[in-house]
Structure formats: C-alpha cells, structure tokens
Amino acid sequence: MNISVKRHILYIFLGFIFISFTSSFVIIEIKSEVPNPENPENKPEFFHNKSITDGPYIFYENEEIIVRWIKWNRLVERIISGKNSKLLKRNFGFEIDPYYLKNGFPDSVNYNQTYNGVDKFAAISDIHGQYDLFVQLLKNHKIIDSHLNWIYGKGHLVILGDIMDRGDKVTELLWLTYKLEKQAEKEGGKVHYMVGNHELMVLNNDIRYIHEKYTSTAHKMNIVYSQLFAKNTFFGQWLRTKPAIITINDVLFVHAGISAEFISNGISIEQTNRLFHQKILGKSWDVILKDPLCAFLVDKNGPVWHRGYFESTIKEFQIEYILKYFKTRHVIIGHTSMPNIISLFENKIIGIDSNIKEGNYGEILIYINGEFHRGTSNGNLMKLEQINTNAIGN
Ligand code: ZN
C-alpha cells in the first residue's frame, strides 16, 4: 500500500468520525428544541436560571447513611462511612451525634412534657423560613452568640411550630434548631421545637405552601418534598418526636389553641403528644381520619388549627375553664398573625405570632423575673400589657 492510499483511508476514517460527532450533536440539538412535556426533566423550574444551594438532607437507605444536597443547582450525593465520618463537618461546619446518625431516633419519646422551676424562657412562633429574622431576634436577646451558639444557659427556648413552609430558608432553620437543641441540653437548658399545622402538613404530604426552591430541590432528587422528611430520613425521624403541647411552670404552650371541644373530649397533654407521635405525624390521612380522636386533633378545633381566642364572642370564663383543666395560669399560642405579641385577658392568653413570616419585623416573648416581655428585633424589652388589636392574617 503506497502512502497516498494510506492517507486516503485515514481521511475517510477521520471524515466518518467527524460525521458521527456532528450528527450526534444535531440529535442533541433537536432534542432540546422540542422538549417533551411528559418528561419530568422539562418541567419549568422557578430557580431555573438561579443558583440554588440547599441541604444537607440525610437518608437511611439499605443500611447506609446517605447525604444529599444541592450545590449550585447540582445534586451531590455521598455516603457517610468510617473514613468519611467528617463529611458533614467539612462541608457544612457541624456534626451530628453519631449515636443518632447510626441508630436514628428512639421509637418512644417523653410524651409528658412538663417542666417546672424554669427561671427564664423565650418563645417564638411561625417563623416560616425567615431564618435571618430568627437569628437576629435570638442574637439580640442573647440566646445565641454571633457564631450562632447557645448562650442562654439553663433557659428554655420554645419554638411554637410552623418553622416550615412559605419562606426559602427552612433547611437552615431546621439545622440551627437541631444544633441549639443539643447545645442547650449540655448547658442544662432546653429547646422545645413544637409541632405546628405546617409541620403536620409537610410530614403528611400536603405541600401546597412550600417555597418554589424546595420544589426544585425535591425535583433534582427525583422525589417529592415530603420524602425529604420521610421515616427513613434524619429530619423525618427527628420531627416525628416533636410534641404538640407542653407546659413550663404555670404556662401551657400550644401552636394554635385549646378549644372547648378538646376539653369535652377529656384529652390530656400526654395523650395528645402520644397520638401525634404514634398515629398522626407522617401517617396517611386515611388512617388518621379513621380514628375519631386523631381526626379531631388534626381538625379545625384541634391544637394546631384552633383560632377561637381571637373571636369577639370568646368570654373570660371560657378561658378560665381551660386554665383550670390544665392547672395552669397562661396559655401561649402562635398561628394567628398579629403586628406584635399580644396579651388577652390580662396575660391569660398570649399570642406570639408577630408576623415574622413577612420577613420584615418580628418579636420574641421573653419571660424573666416572673414577668412577660415583648422582645423586639433590635433587642428592646417591653413589659407585656394588654392591647386591643386585630389579627392581620394567618
Ligand atoms: Zn399555624
């Protein structure tokens, strides 16, 4: 074979490769020009042109601990194993108690959430993804320091439900809450993250109120948002242990309120928390609604939805009846948004949903030296006094 024939064969070969490459490019181009609407890849995404970072989310799958997060719009997936045990620390700057990572959360939790002899506590509600305002309130009231570490000693911080939904920094809030929970425990203090109607909704796959960012996160993981909080996830197991009603000293905390029906059903705090844990959180609606008591607890007169205290027809003797039933002197609630923390019936009812969800202003209730105060976002304290105001939404 002479040189010119060899060269000729080489050109044919190169030409063939060139044609194969360009034709495959053409095919790709045609694909992208005619998107198939049935293909989930082609669903419109709110953050399509923005860079999302979200996570981490921890999954227990087939005896493995898998961490997934979104970094600059891309899904990252890693397995936590012996040699990779510092993965969370390296990527996110925090660690999780290895016991919980390995074993998950216990199946039985303390349902009787009663705490006495607490000198100081703070309570905040309906944060709805507004991480920055939450951090500002906690920093300015010396509950956390500038590095977001617990400095509240033996104080108790009550987060009265509805961290989830609406805003776009829910994941950050959940991790910070988890971190503070662990730090407070070491100091003899306590963080109580309580269930609101929005935690209930997300865990039970009602995701009407999630921010578009989280639709995107779930889409990139090829799941629906609630699956980030399923029983086989770290968040899911942790959230399923959260109570619906607690008492601290002579104060009862509940996300929305205690209705007359709650009392006529003769339900206790212990029973409510047990049912939320065992039969409500993360369960299917069909199963929940079959049990009349569970159906009541998730309904409009149940503790995470009731709004009766803000109706003009409510009378003081009805409130006193509720206080007597629980042997407490105050009921603290969130769920119904007001411009600031409000007191009804001389602090018998204190509404602390100060509309943080809008992200502009919010307050935290501070209890110290036997008195309640409105803690403003710039760190001021105002003694809580009864004012008349109207709800501005929910
Ligand atoms: Zn609510």
Short mmCIF file of C-alpha atoms and ligand atoms in Angstrom, two decimals:
data_model
loop_
_atom_site.label_atom_id
_atom_site.label_comp_id
_atom_site.label_asym_id
_atom_site.label_seq_id
_atom_site.Cartn_x
_atom_site.Cartn_y
_atom_site.Cartn_z
CA MET A 1 0.00 0.00 0.00
CA ASN A 2 1.50 3.32 -1.01
CA ILE A 3 1.44 6.48 1.08
CA SER A 4 -1.34 8.22 -0.91
CA VAL A 5 -3.71 5.22 -0.43
CA LYS A 6 -2.95 5.15 3.33
CA ARG A 7 -3.64 8.90 3.54
CA HIS A 8 -6.87 8.38 1.59
CA ILE A 9 -8.04 5.70 4.09
CA LEU A 10 -7.09 7.99 7.01
CA TYR A 11 -9.18 10.88 5.54
CA ILE A 12 -12.18 8.57 5.08
CA PHE A 13 -11.77 7.39 8.69
CA LEU A 14 -11.48 10.96 10.07
CA GLY A 15 -14.43 12.03 7.92
CA PHE A 16 -16.50 9.19 9.36
CA ILE A 17 -15.65 10.20 12.94
CA PHE A 18 -16.44 13.84 12.15
CA ILE A 19 -19.83 12.95 10.66
CA SER A 20 -20.70 10.71 13.65
CA PHE A 21 -19.86 13.51 16.09
CA THR A 22 -21.72 16.26 14.27
CA SER A 23 -24.76 14.06 13.71
CA SER A 24 -24.90 13.25 17.44
CA PHE A 25 -24.68 16.98 18.18
CA VAL A 26 -27.51 17.59 15.75
CA ILE A 27 -29.63 14.94 17.51
CA ILE A 28 -28.99 16.56 20.91
CA GLU A 29 -29.88 19.95 19.50
CA ILE A 30 -33.14 18.69 18.03
CA LYS A 31 -33.97 17.09 21.39
CA SER A 32 -33.55 20.37 23.23
CA GLU A 33 -35.55 22.28 20.64
CA VAL A 34 -38.58 20.06 21.02
CA PRO A 35 -38.99 19.35 24.72
CA ASN A 36 -41.36 16.57 25.58
CA PRO A 37 -43.77 17.96 28.20
CA GLU A 38 -44.27 14.45 29.61
CA ASN A 39 -40.60 14.27 30.57
CA PRO A 40 -40.06 15.44 34.19
CA GLU A 41 -36.72 16.92 33.04
CA ASN A 42 -38.67 19.51 31.08
CA LYS A 43 -40.84 20.79 33.90
CA PRO A 44 -40.43 24.54 34.37
CA GLU A 45 -38.41 25.44 37.43
CA PHE A 46 -38.72 28.69 39.31
CA PHE A 47 -34.99 28.78 40.00
CA HIS A 48 -34.06 27.63 36.53
CA ASN A 49 -31.64 30.49 35.99
CA LYS A 50 -30.67 30.99 39.61
CA SER A 51 -28.15 29.07 41.60
CA ILE A 52 -29.75 27.03 44.40
CA THR A 53 -27.82 25.58 47.26
CA ASP A 54 -29.85 23.58 49.75
CA GLY A 55 -29.31 20.83 52.28
CA PRO A 56 -27.89 18.66 53.60
CA TYR A 57 -30.59 16.00 53.79
CA ILE A 58 -29.69 12.70 55.40
CA PHE A 59 -31.28 9.42 54.30
CA TYR A 60 -31.06 5.93 55.75
CA GLU A 61 -31.12 3.60 52.77
CA ASN A 62 -30.16 -0.09 52.64
CA GLU A 63 -28.08 0.02 55.82
CA GLU A 64 -26.24 3.08 54.56
CA ILE A 65 -26.28 6.73 55.62
CA ILE A 66 -26.50 8.87 52.52
CA VAL A 67 -26.18 12.64 52.48
CA ARG A 68 -27.65 14.57 49.58
CA TRP A 69 -27.54 18.28 48.94
CA ILE A 70 -27.90 20.73 46.11
CA LYS A 71 -24.81 22.75 45.34
CA TRP A 72 -25.12 25.43 42.67
CA ASN A 73 -28.10 23.66 41.13
CA ARG A 74 -26.42 20.25 41.05
CA LEU A 75 -27.23 17.25 43.18
CA VAL A 76 -24.34 15.98 45.29
CA GLU A 77 -24.56 12.58 46.95
CA ARG A 78 -22.16 11.00 49.44
CA ILE A 79 -22.17 8.03 51.77
CA ILE A 80 -21.18 8.63 55.38
CA SER A 81 -18.91 5.81 56.42
CA GLY A 82 -15.94 5.40 58.75
CA LYS A 83 -13.41 7.13 56.51
CA ASN A 84 -15.96 9.75 55.52
CA SER A 85 -17.23 10.49 59.01
CA LYS A 86 -16.15 14.15 58.94
CA LEU A 87 -18.14 14.79 55.78
CA LEU A 88 -20.79 16.99 57.46
CA LYS A 89 -18.19 18.94 59.40
CA ARG A 90 -16.12 19.52 56.28
CA ASN A 91 -18.98 20.61 54.05
CA PHE A 92 -21.43 22.24 56.45
CA GLY A 93 -19.46 23.06 59.59
CA PHE A 94 -21.49 20.95 62.02
CA GLU A 95 -21.58 17.45 63.38
CA ILE A 96 -24.43 15.16 64.35
CA ASP A 97 -24.36 12.99 67.40
CA PRO A 98 -23.00 9.72 65.91
CA TYR A 99 -25.47 7.77 68.03
CA TYR A 100 -28.46 9.36 66.23
CA LEU A 101 -26.76 9.04 62.88
CA LYS A 102 -26.23 5.34 63.39
CA ASN A 103 -29.39 4.37 65.22
CA GLY A 104 -31.92 7.02 64.26
CA PHE A 105 -34.26 8.44 66.89
CA PRO A 106 -35.93 6.34 69.57
CA ASP A 107 -39.41 4.97 68.93
CA SER A 108 -40.64 6.03 72.35
CA VAL A 109 -40.33 9.63 73.44
CA ASN A 110 -41.29 11.52 76.58
CA TYR A 111 -44.93 12.42 75.99
CA ASN A 112 -45.48 14.10 79.33
CA GLN A 113 -43.73 17.39 78.58
CA THR A 114 -43.96 19.22 81.91
CA TYR A 115 -41.11 21.42 83.16
CA ASN A 116 -41.03 23.22 86.50
CA GLY A 117 -38.70 25.66 88.23
CA VAL A 118 -37.61 27.36 84.98
CA ASP A 119 -36.34 30.88 85.76
CA LYS A 120 -36.22 32.22 82.24
CA PHE A 121 -37.65 31.26 78.93
CA ALA A 122 -38.21 32.72 75.48
CA ALA A 123 -40.87 31.78 72.95
CA ILE A 124 -41.14 32.46 69.23
CA SER A 125 -43.58 31.20 66.62
CA ASP A 126 -44.50 30.95 62.95
CA ILE A 127 -41.03 31.63 61.57
CA HIS A 128 -41.91 30.15 58.16
CA GLY A 129 -38.43 30.05 56.68
CA GLN A 130 -37.40 33.55 57.86
CA TYR A 131 -34.03 32.41 59.13
CA ASP A 132 -32.39 35.86 59.18
CA LEU A 133 -35.06 37.42 61.38
CA PHE A 134 -34.97 34.39 63.70
CA VAL A 135 -31.19 34.72 64.08
CA GLN A 136 -31.47 38.47 64.65
CA LEU A 137 -34.06 38.02 67.42
CA LEU A 138 -32.05 35.27 69.13
CA LYS A 139 -28.79 37.21 68.92
CA ASN A 140 -30.26 40.49 70.13
CA HIS A 141 -31.83 38.76 73.11
CA LYS A 142 -28.63 36.93 73.99
CA ILE A 143 -29.95 33.47 73.37
CA ILE A 144 -27.20 32.80 70.83
CA ASP A 145 -23.85 34.49 70.19
CA SER A 146 -22.50 35.85 66.92
CA HIS A 147 -21.37 32.33 65.94
CA LEU A 148 -24.92 31.05 66.46
CA ASN A 149 -24.02 29.11 69.60
CA TRP A 150 -26.28 28.72 72.65
CA ILE A 151 -25.51 31.29 75.39
CA TYR A 152 -28.88 31.10 77.19
CA GLY A 153 -27.60 28.78 79.92
CA LYS A 154 -30.40 26.94 81.70
CA GLY A 155 -33.07 28.97 79.89
CA HIS A 156 -35.70 27.31 77.72
CA LEU A 157 -36.42 28.38 74.14
CA VAL A 158 -39.84 27.39 72.80
CA ILE A 159 -40.28 27.37 69.03
CA LEU A 160 -44.03 27.16 68.87
CA GLY A 161 -44.45 25.48 65.48
CA ASP A 162 -44.51 26.50 61.82
CA ILE A 163 -40.81 26.72 61.04
CA MET A 164 -41.78 25.09 57.74
CA ASP A 165 -43.47 26.38 54.56
CA ARG A 166 -43.65 29.78 52.83
CA GLY A 167 -40.02 31.04 53.14
CA ASP A 168 -36.85 29.75 51.48
CA LYS A 169 -34.57 29.13 54.49
CA VAL A 170 -36.40 26.26 56.15
CA THR A 171 -33.45 23.86 55.96
CA GLU A 172 -31.13 26.37 57.63
CA LEU A 173 -33.70 26.85 60.41
CA LEU A 174 -34.06 23.12 60.99
CA TRP A 175 -30.31 22.56 61.30
CA LEU A 176 -29.84 25.56 63.57
CA THR A 177 -32.71 24.37 65.78
CA TYR A 178 -31.19 20.89 65.96
CA LYS A 179 -27.78 22.33 66.86
CA LEU A 180 -29.22 24.58 69.58
CA GLU A 181 -31.25 21.68 70.96
CA LYS A 182 -28.04 19.71 71.53
CA GLN A 183 -26.07 22.68 72.88
CA ALA A 184 -28.87 23.71 75.28
CA GLU A 185 -29.11 20.17 76.67
CA LYS A 186 -25.41 20.27 77.59
CA GLU A 187 -25.92 23.53 79.50
CA GLY A 188 -28.99 22.33 81.40
CA GLY A 189 -31.28 24.42 79.19
CA LYS A 190 -33.79 23.22 76.63
CA VAL A 191 -35.06 23.92 73.13
CA HIS A 192 -38.65 22.83 72.54
CA TYR A 193 -39.47 22.66 68.86
CA MET A 194 -43.21 22.06 68.80
CA VAL A 195 -45.46 20.88 66.02
CA GLY A 196 -47.49 23.44 64.08
CA ASN A 197 -50.04 22.81 61.37
CA HIS A 198 -47.35 23.35 58.72
CA GLU A 199 -45.06 20.63 60.15
CA LEU A 200 -48.11 18.37 60.15
CA MET A 201 -48.89 19.26 56.53
CA VAL A 202 -45.38 18.71 55.18
CA LEU A 203 -44.88 15.42 57.03
CA ASN A 204 -48.26 14.22 55.76
CA ASN A 205 -47.54 15.18 52.16
CA ASP A 206 -49.62 18.34 51.91
CA ILE A 207 -47.06 20.56 50.23
CA ARG A 208 -49.27 23.40 48.99
CA TYR A 209 -47.29 26.03 50.88
CA ILE A 210 -43.68 25.11 50.16
CA HIS A 211 -41.40 27.67 48.55
CA GLU A 212 -40.57 27.05 44.87
CA LYS A 213 -36.96 26.48 45.87
CA TYR A 214 -37.96 23.28 47.64
CA THR A 215 -39.98 22.04 44.69
CA SER A 216 -36.75 22.41 42.78
CA THR A 217 -34.63 20.63 45.41
CA ALA A 218 -37.03 17.68 45.51
CA HIS A 219 -37.23 17.59 41.73
CA LYS A 220 -33.45 17.36 41.45
CA MET A 221 -33.51 14.42 43.87
CA ASN A 222 -36.33 12.86 41.85
CA ILE A 223 -38.68 12.74 44.84
CA VAL A 224 -41.48 14.88 46.30
CA TYR A 225 -40.67 17.34 49.08
CA SER A 226 -42.33 15.29 51.85
CA GLN A 227 -39.94 12.44 51.14
CA LEU A 228 -37.14 14.65 52.49
CA PHE A 229 -38.97 14.21 55.81
CA ALA A 230 -39.97 10.57 55.47
CA LYS A 231 -39.40 7.97 58.19
CA ASN A 232 -36.10 6.93 56.57
CA THR A 233 -34.60 10.42 56.91
CA PHE A 234 -32.84 12.17 59.75
CA PHE A 235 -35.21 15.18 59.67
CA GLY A 236 -38.23 12.90 59.42
CA GLN A 237 -37.30 10.87 62.49
CA TRP A 238 -36.38 13.95 64.47
CA LEU A 239 -39.59 15.83 63.59
CA ARG A 240 -41.78 12.85 64.47
CA THR A 241 -40.60 13.14 68.10
CA LYS A 242 -41.87 16.72 68.48
CA PRO A 243 -44.68 17.49 70.94
CA ALA A 244 -47.93 19.37 70.30
CA ILE A 245 -48.47 20.58 73.90
CA ILE A 246 -46.00 21.30 76.70
CA THR A 247 -46.06 23.19 80.00
CA ILE A 248 -43.30 25.22 81.61
CA ASN A 249 -44.02 26.36 85.18
CA ASP A 250 -47.63 27.59 85.07
CA VAL A 251 -47.65 28.23 81.32
CA LEU A 252 -49.13 25.98 78.65
CA PHE A 253 -47.77 26.15 75.10
CA VAL A 254 -49.73 25.03 72.06
CA HIS A 255 -49.40 26.10 68.43
CA ALA A 256 -52.97 27.31 67.80
CA GLY A 257 -55.11 26.84 70.89
CA ILE A 258 -57.17 24.59 73.13
CA SER A 259 -60.83 24.53 72.20
CA ALA A 260 -63.87 23.73 74.36
CA GLU A 261 -64.22 20.51 72.30
CA PHE A 262 -60.69 19.46 73.28
CA ILE A 263 -61.70 19.65 76.93
CA SER A 264 -65.08 18.00 76.45
CA ASN A 265 -63.20 15.10 74.82
CA GLY A 266 -61.25 14.82 78.08
CA ILE A 267 -57.87 14.64 76.31
CA SER A 268 -54.60 15.03 78.25
CA ILE A 269 -51.26 16.55 77.21
CA GLU A 270 -49.59 13.15 77.41
CA GLN A 271 -52.27 11.55 75.24
CA THR A 272 -52.10 14.32 72.63
CA ASN A 273 -48.32 14.04 72.27
CA ARG A 274 -48.54 10.26 72.13
CA LEU A 275 -51.16 10.32 69.38
CA PHE A 276 -49.22 12.89 67.35
CA HIS A 277 -46.11 10.73 67.55
CA GLN A 278 -47.64 7.30 67.09
CA LYS A 279 -50.68 7.89 64.90
CA ILE A 280 -50.56 11.30 63.22
CA LEU A 281 -47.19 12.73 62.16
CA GLY A 282 -46.16 11.26 58.83
CA LYS A 283 -49.16 8.92 58.63
CA SER A 284 -51.62 8.75 55.75
CA TRP A 285 -54.76 10.87 56.05
CA ASP A 286 -56.95 7.78 55.51
CA VAL A 287 -55.51 6.12 58.59
CA ILE A 288 -55.66 9.30 60.69
CA LEU A 289 -59.26 10.08 59.83
CA LYS A 290 -60.43 6.57 60.70
CA ASP A 291 -59.63 7.21 64.37
CA PRO A 292 -62.14 9.81 65.69
CA LEU A 293 -59.75 11.22 68.29
CA CYS A 294 -56.92 11.62 65.76
CA ALA A 295 -59.37 13.11 63.27
CA PHE A 296 -60.35 15.67 65.93
CA LEU A 297 -56.71 16.51 66.78
CA VAL A 298 -55.89 17.41 63.15
CA ASP A 299 -59.15 19.26 62.56
CA LYS A 300 -60.03 22.95 62.87
CA ASN A 301 -60.73 22.68 66.61
CA GLY A 302 -57.61 20.65 67.28
CA PRO A 303 -54.49 22.13 68.94
CA VAL A 304 -52.63 23.04 65.74
CA TRP A 305 -55.52 24.78 63.92
CA HIS A 306 -57.92 26.29 66.51
CA ARG A 307 -58.43 30.07 66.29
CA GLY A 308 -61.18 30.66 68.85
CA TYR A 309 -59.31 33.05 71.16
CA PHE A 310 -59.43 35.87 68.65
CA GLU A 311 -63.17 35.74 68.10
CA SER A 312 -65.18 38.56 69.65
CA THR A 313 -67.56 36.06 71.24
CA ILE A 314 -64.92 34.47 73.50
CA LYS A 315 -65.59 35.09 77.18
CA GLU A 316 -63.13 35.17 80.06
CA PHE A 317 -64.89 32.34 81.94
CA GLN A 318 -64.23 30.06 78.93
CA ILE A 319 -60.53 30.84 79.13
CA GLU A 320 -60.55 30.23 82.86
CA TYR A 321 -62.17 26.87 82.29
CA ILE A 322 -59.28 25.89 80.01
CA LEU A 323 -56.67 27.09 82.51
CA LYS A 324 -58.36 25.16 85.29
CA TYR A 325 -58.45 21.99 83.20
CA PHE A 326 -54.65 22.05 82.78
CA LYS A 327 -53.94 23.67 86.19
CA THR A 328 -52.02 26.49 84.51
CA ARG A 329 -52.31 30.30 84.55
CA HIS A 330 -51.37 31.20 81.00
CA VAL A 331 -51.77 29.76 77.52
CA ILE A 332 -49.23 30.82 74.91
CA ILE A 333 -50.16 30.39 71.28
CA GLY A 334 -48.96 31.22 67.77
CA HIS A 335 -50.71 30.56 64.44
CA THR A 336 -52.78 33.74 64.19
CA SER A 337 -50.63 36.63 62.97
CA MET A 338 -50.74 39.97 64.74
CA PRO A 339 -48.49 43.04 64.25
CA ASN A 340 -46.77 42.21 67.57
CA ILE A 341 -47.03 39.93 70.60
CA ILE A 342 -50.40 40.47 72.24
CA SER A 343 -51.99 39.80 75.58
CA LEU A 344 -55.64 38.88 76.07
CA PHE A 345 -57.45 38.70 79.40
CA GLU A 346 -54.50 40.03 81.44
CA ASN A 347 -51.91 37.61 80.08
CA LYS A 348 -54.16 34.59 80.45
CA ILE A 349 -53.75 34.21 76.69
CA ILE A 350 -50.59 35.46 74.98
CA GLY A 351 -50.46 35.41 71.19
CA ILE A 352 -46.86 35.37 69.96
CA ASP A 353 -47.22 35.05 66.17
CA SER A 354 -45.87 38.53 65.43
CA ASN A 355 -45.96 38.11 61.66
CA ILE A 356 -42.33 37.04 61.27
CA LYS A 357 -43.42 35.26 58.09
CA GLU A 358 -43.32 38.54 56.15
CA GLY A 359 -39.60 38.83 56.96
CA ASN A 360 -39.73 42.50 57.98
CA TYR A 361 -40.34 42.60 61.70
CA GLY A 362 -40.99 40.16 64.49
CA GLU A 363 -40.91 39.74 68.24
CA ILE A 364 -39.91 37.08 70.74
CA LEU A 365 -41.63 36.60 74.09
CA ILE A 366 -39.19 36.86 76.98
CA TYR A 367 -40.08 35.63 80.46
CA ILE A 368 -37.73 36.78 83.20
CA ASN A 369 -38.12 37.66 86.89
CA GLY A 370 -41.70 36.44 86.84
CA GLU A 371 -42.78 38.84 84.07
CA PHE A 372 -43.57 38.60 80.37
CA HIS A 373 -41.94 40.98 77.90
CA ARG A 374 -42.16 41.64 74.19
CA GLY A 375 -38.62 41.33 72.83
CA THR A 376 -38.26 43.41 69.68
CA SER A 377 -35.96 42.59 66.77
CA ASN A 378 -33.50 45.33 67.80
CA GLY A 379 -33.18 43.85 71.29
CA ASN A 380 -35.55 46.07 73.31
CA LEU A 381 -37.77 44.66 76.02
CA MET A 382 -41.27 46.00 76.67
CA LYS A 383 -43.37 44.73 79.51
CA LEU A 384 -46.32 42.88 78.05
CA GLU A 385 -49.55 44.76 78.53
CA GLN A 386 -52.98 44.15 77.21
CA ILE A 387 -53.69 45.98 73.99
CA ASN A 388 -56.55 45.62 71.61
CA THR A 389 -55.59 44.76 68.11
CA ASN A 390 -56.98 42.81 65.23
CA ALA A 391 -55.48 39.79 63.56
CA ILE A 392 -53.81 40.55 60.23
CA GLY A 393 -53.90 37.14 58.64
CA ASN A 394 -52.76 33.62 59.30
ZN ZN B 1 -50.02 27.74 62.11
#
